[in-house]
Amino acid sequence: MRTRMGLVVAAALVTASCGTEAPAGPPFRTDTGVGMLMANMVDPAADLLWDAVGTVIDETGETHWEPETEEEWLQVRLGAMTIAETANLLMMDGR
């Protein structure tokens, strides 16, 4: 009987705690338009990614480049992260 009463009390507490909602935070501001995001965030980050690795074959031979140091690879990763997070910004309501 004691165990059953404990289960009933525990179930009531769990049920009561599920009913409370977290307070809503302040609304997001979308002051920057799509064109500004594209020009100032996406385009520079994309240029960094596209220019990070490449090969040119011409009459003088083959030239290949890629990031070689940890700092260069960090810049490429930051560009990729910028593009990914900007996609989230572009999907926000109000754009």
XYZ file of N, CA and C in Angstrom:
285
model
N 0.810 -1.190 0.000
C 0.000 0.000 0.000
C 0.859 1.262 0.000
N 1.909 1.233 0.793
C 2.805 2.374 0.892
C 3.487 2.635 -0.452
N 3.893 1.568 -1.153
C 4.533 1.694 -2.455
C 3.574 2.279 -3.475
N 2.330 1.822 -3.421
C 1.334 2.320 -4.366
C 1.090 3.818 -4.148
N 1.019 4.243 -2.893
C 0.812 5.660 -2.586
C 2.007 6.484 -3.072
N 3.209 5.954 -2.909
C 4.408 6.642 -3.389
C 4.392 6.790 -4.895
N 3.950 5.762 -5.607
C 3.862 5.837 -7.067
C 2.830 6.863 -7.506
N 1.700 6.921 -6.785
C 0.665 7.898 -7.130
C 1.192 9.314 -6.926
N 1.887 9.563 -5.833
C 2.458 10.886 -5.572
C 3.511 11.228 -6.623
N 4.377 10.278 -6.948
C 5.412 10.518 -7.956
C 4.789 10.806 -9.309
N 3.750 10.062 -9.683
C 3.074 10.287 -10.965
C 2.428 11.661 -10.993
N 1.841 12.078 -9.871
C 1.209 13.395 -9.810
C 2.249 14.504 -9.953
N 3.399 14.333 -9.319
C 4.449 15.343 -9.430
C 4.998 15.433 -10.850
N 5.201 14.284 -11.466
C 5.709 14.279 -12.848
C 4.698 14.922 -13.780
N 3.438 14.599 -13.609
C 2.395 15.171 -14.461
C 2.299 16.679 -14.265
N 2.396 17.133 -13.041
C 2.320 18.569 -12.766
C 3.512 19.314 -13.352
N 4.670 18.713 -13.296
C 5.852 19.401 -13.822
C 5.848 19.462 -15.339
N 5.153 18.558 -15.996
C 5.075 18.577 -17.462
C 4.203 19.716 -17.965
N 3.318 20.219 -17.148
C 2.384 21.241 -17.575
C 2.971 22.630 -17.647
N 4.106 22.872 -17.047
C 4.663 24.220 -17.063
C 5.491 24.424 -18.325
N 5.342 25.594 -18.905
C 6.093 25.917 -20.113
C 7.215 26.886 -19.761
N 8.283 26.772 -20.489
C 9.397 27.703 -20.299
C 8.970 29.081 -20.786
N 9.404 30.124 -20.134
C 9.032 31.472 -20.589
C 9.631 31.749 -21.970
N 8.842 32.417 -22.776
C 9.299 32.745 -24.132
C 10.380 33.820 -24.055
N 11.412 33.646 -24.863
C 12.482 34.634 -24.929
C 12.069 35.795 -25.808
N 12.909 36.785 -25.916
C 12.581 37.922 -26.772
C 12.562 37.479 -28.233
N 11.743 38.115 -29.052
C 11.687 37.724 -30.471
C 12.999 38.068 -31.174
N 13.315 37.273 -32.190
C 14.515 37.543 -32.979
C 14.262 38.751 -33.865
N 15.291 39.560 -34.024
C 15.208 40.712 -34.912
C 15.830 40.340 -36.248
N 15.144 40.658 -37.306
C 15.655 40.386 -38.651
C 15.834 41.716 -39.388
N 16.768 42.520 -38.885
C 17.011 43.840 -39.466
C 17.760 43.775 -40.789
N 18.502 42.711 -41.009
C 19.309 42.584 -42.217
C 18.538 41.799 -43.266
N 18.462 42.340 -44.459
C 17.730 41.681 -45.534
C 18.545 40.565 -46.182
N 17.869 39.822 -47.040
C 18.493 38.695 -47.718
C 19.679 39.148 -48.560
N 19.521 40.246 -49.274
C 20.611 40.741 -50.118
C 21.864 41.074 -49.327
N 21.678 41.681 -48.160
C 22.828 42.025 -47.318
C 23.500 40.765 -46.764
N 22.705 39.779 -46.354
C 23.284 38.527 -45.865
C 24.075 37.837 -46.969
N 23.501 37.801 -48.162
C 24.182 37.133 -49.266
C 25.480 37.854 -49.623
N 25.438 39.174 -49.716
C 26.610 39.944 -50.130
C 27.711 39.964 -49.080
N 27.329 39.985 -47.800
C 28.327 40.197 -46.755
C 28.697 38.952 -45.960
N 27.921 37.890 -46.083
C 28.258 36.672 -45.351
C 28.452 35.479 -46.290
N 27.445 35.199 -47.110
C 27.509 34.000 -47.951
C 28.575 34.136 -49.028
N 28.563 35.235 -49.765
C 29.494 35.370 -50.889
C 30.960 35.327 -50.455
N 31.377 36.088 -49.436
C 32.788 35.987 -49.021
C 33.165 34.599 -48.508
N 32.259 33.960 -47.761
C 32.559 32.623 -47.247
C 32.628 31.610 -48.382
N 31.744 31.747 -49.365
C 31.765 30.835 -50.504
C 33.036 31.028 -51.331
N 33.437 32.279 -51.529
C 34.683 32.531 -52.255
C 35.862 31.873 -51.550
N 35.880 31.968 -50.235
C 36.961 31.346 -49.469
C 36.982 29.828 -49.702
N 35.808 29.213 -49.690
C 35.744 27.757 -49.907
C 36.148 27.380 -51.327
N 35.584 28.065 -52.307
C 35.852 27.695 -53.701
C 37.318 27.929 -54.072
N 37.936 28.940 -53.479
C 39.328 29.255 -53.803
C 40.335 28.494 -52.946
N 39.877 27.713 -51.981
C 40.792 27.034 -51.051
C 41.588 25.928 -51.738
N 40.982 25.242 -52.689
C 41.637 24.124 -53.367
C 41.433 24.303 -54.858
N 42.458 24.021 -55.612
C 42.300 24.124 -57.056
C 43.479 23.562 -57.821
N 43.231 23.382 -59.098
C 44.269 22.904 -60.012
C 44.121 23.660 -61.322
N 45.239 24.129 -61.849
C 45.259 24.769 -63.160
C 46.253 24.001 -64.010
N 45.799 23.581 -65.186
C 46.676 22.902 -66.139
C 46.765 23.787 -67.377
N 47.973 24.206 -67.696
C 48.189 25.023 -68.882
C 49.477 24.591 -69.574
N 49.940 25.407 -70.525
C 51.116 25.037 -71.294
C 52.385 24.947 -70.452
N 52.392 25.579 -69.285
C 53.582 25.514 -68.433
C 53.554 24.338 -67.463
N 52.441 23.632 -67.416
C 52.352 22.480 -66.519
C 51.111 22.540 -65.643
N 51.203 21.839 -64.558
C 50.081 21.723 -63.632
C 50.411 22.436 -62.321
N 49.495 23.278 -61.892
C 49.645 23.974 -60.612
C 48.485 23.575 -59.714
N 48.815 23.123 -58.532
C 47.797 22.687 -57.582
C 47.995 23.434 -56.269
N 46.892 23.845 -55.621
C 46.996 24.485 -54.306
C 45.897 23.963 -53.399
N 46.225 23.961 -52.127
C 45.288 23.549 -51.079
C 45.823 24.078 -49.749
N 44.963 24.171 -48.742
C 45.450 24.602 -47.432
C 46.511 23.628 -46.916
N 47.545 24.184 -46.336
C 48.633 23.335 -45.841
C 48.827 23.432 -44.337
N 48.520 24.582 -43.772
C 48.738 24.742 -42.331
C 47.401 24.596 -41.595
N 47.506 24.406 -40.300
C 46.302 24.311 -39.478
C 45.506 25.613 -39.535
N 46.197 26.742 -39.581
C 45.527 28.044 -39.673
C 44.753 28.172 -40.985
N 45.333 27.714 -42.101
C 44.624 27.765 -43.389
C 43.391 26.870 -43.370
N 43.506 25.676 -42.792
C 42.355 24.774 -42.706
C 41.289 25.354 -41.779
N 41.701 26.054 -40.726
C 40.748 26.691 -39.828
C 39.930 27.734 -40.579
N 40.565 28.501 -41.443
C 39.845 29.500 -42.229
C 38.803 28.838 -43.138
N 39.153 27.704 -43.734
C 38.200 26.976 -44.580
C 37.017 26.480 -43.736
N 37.306 25.930 -42.558
C 36.229 25.454 -41.682
C 35.322 26.606 -41.252
N 35.917 27.748 -40.934
C 35.109 28.903 -40.537
C 34.220 29.379 -41.688
N 34.728 29.325 -42.902
C 33.901 29.672 -44.056
C 32.728 28.722 -44.217
N 32.973 27.437 -44.023
C 31.892 26.447 -44.123
C 30.858 26.665 -43.018
N 31.327 26.957 -41.823
C 30.402 27.211 -40.716
C 29.580 28.475 -40.971
N 30.196 29.478 -41.540
C 29.486 30.717 -41.848
C 28.364 30.454 -42.832
N 28.630 29.662 -43.860
C 27.590 29.341 -44.842
C 26.465 28.549 -44.192
N 26.805 27.573 -43.366
C 25.780 26.759 -42.711
C 24.905 27.601 -41.783
N 25.515 28.462 -41.004
C 24.736 29.277 -40.069
C 23.956 30.374 -40.789
N 24.479 30.880 -41.888
C 23.742 31.880 -42.646
C 22.486 31.264 -43.249
N 22.549 29.991 -43.605
C 21.349 29.308 -44.100
C 20.258 29.338 -43.030
N 20.629 29.152 -41.762
C 19.647 29.246 -40.678
C 19.070 30.658 -40.585
N 19.921 31.667 -40.734
C 19.445 33.050 -40.687
C 18.473 33.342 -41.830
N 18.761 32.796 -42.999
C 17.902 33.045 -44.159
C 16.530 32.404 -44.002
N 16.403 31.364 -43.186
C 15.123 30.676 -42.997
C 14.276 31.272 -41.882
N 14.782 32.280 -41.186
C 14.022 32.888 -40.092
C 12.795 33.609 -40.636
N 11.718 33.581 -39.846
C 10.520 34.327 -40.225
C 10.852 35.801 -40.325
N 10.236 36.469 -41.269
C 10.465 37.898 -41.432
C 11.470 38.240 -42.509
N 12.034 37.270 -43.171
C 12.986 37.545 -44.258
C 12.288 37.373 -45.579
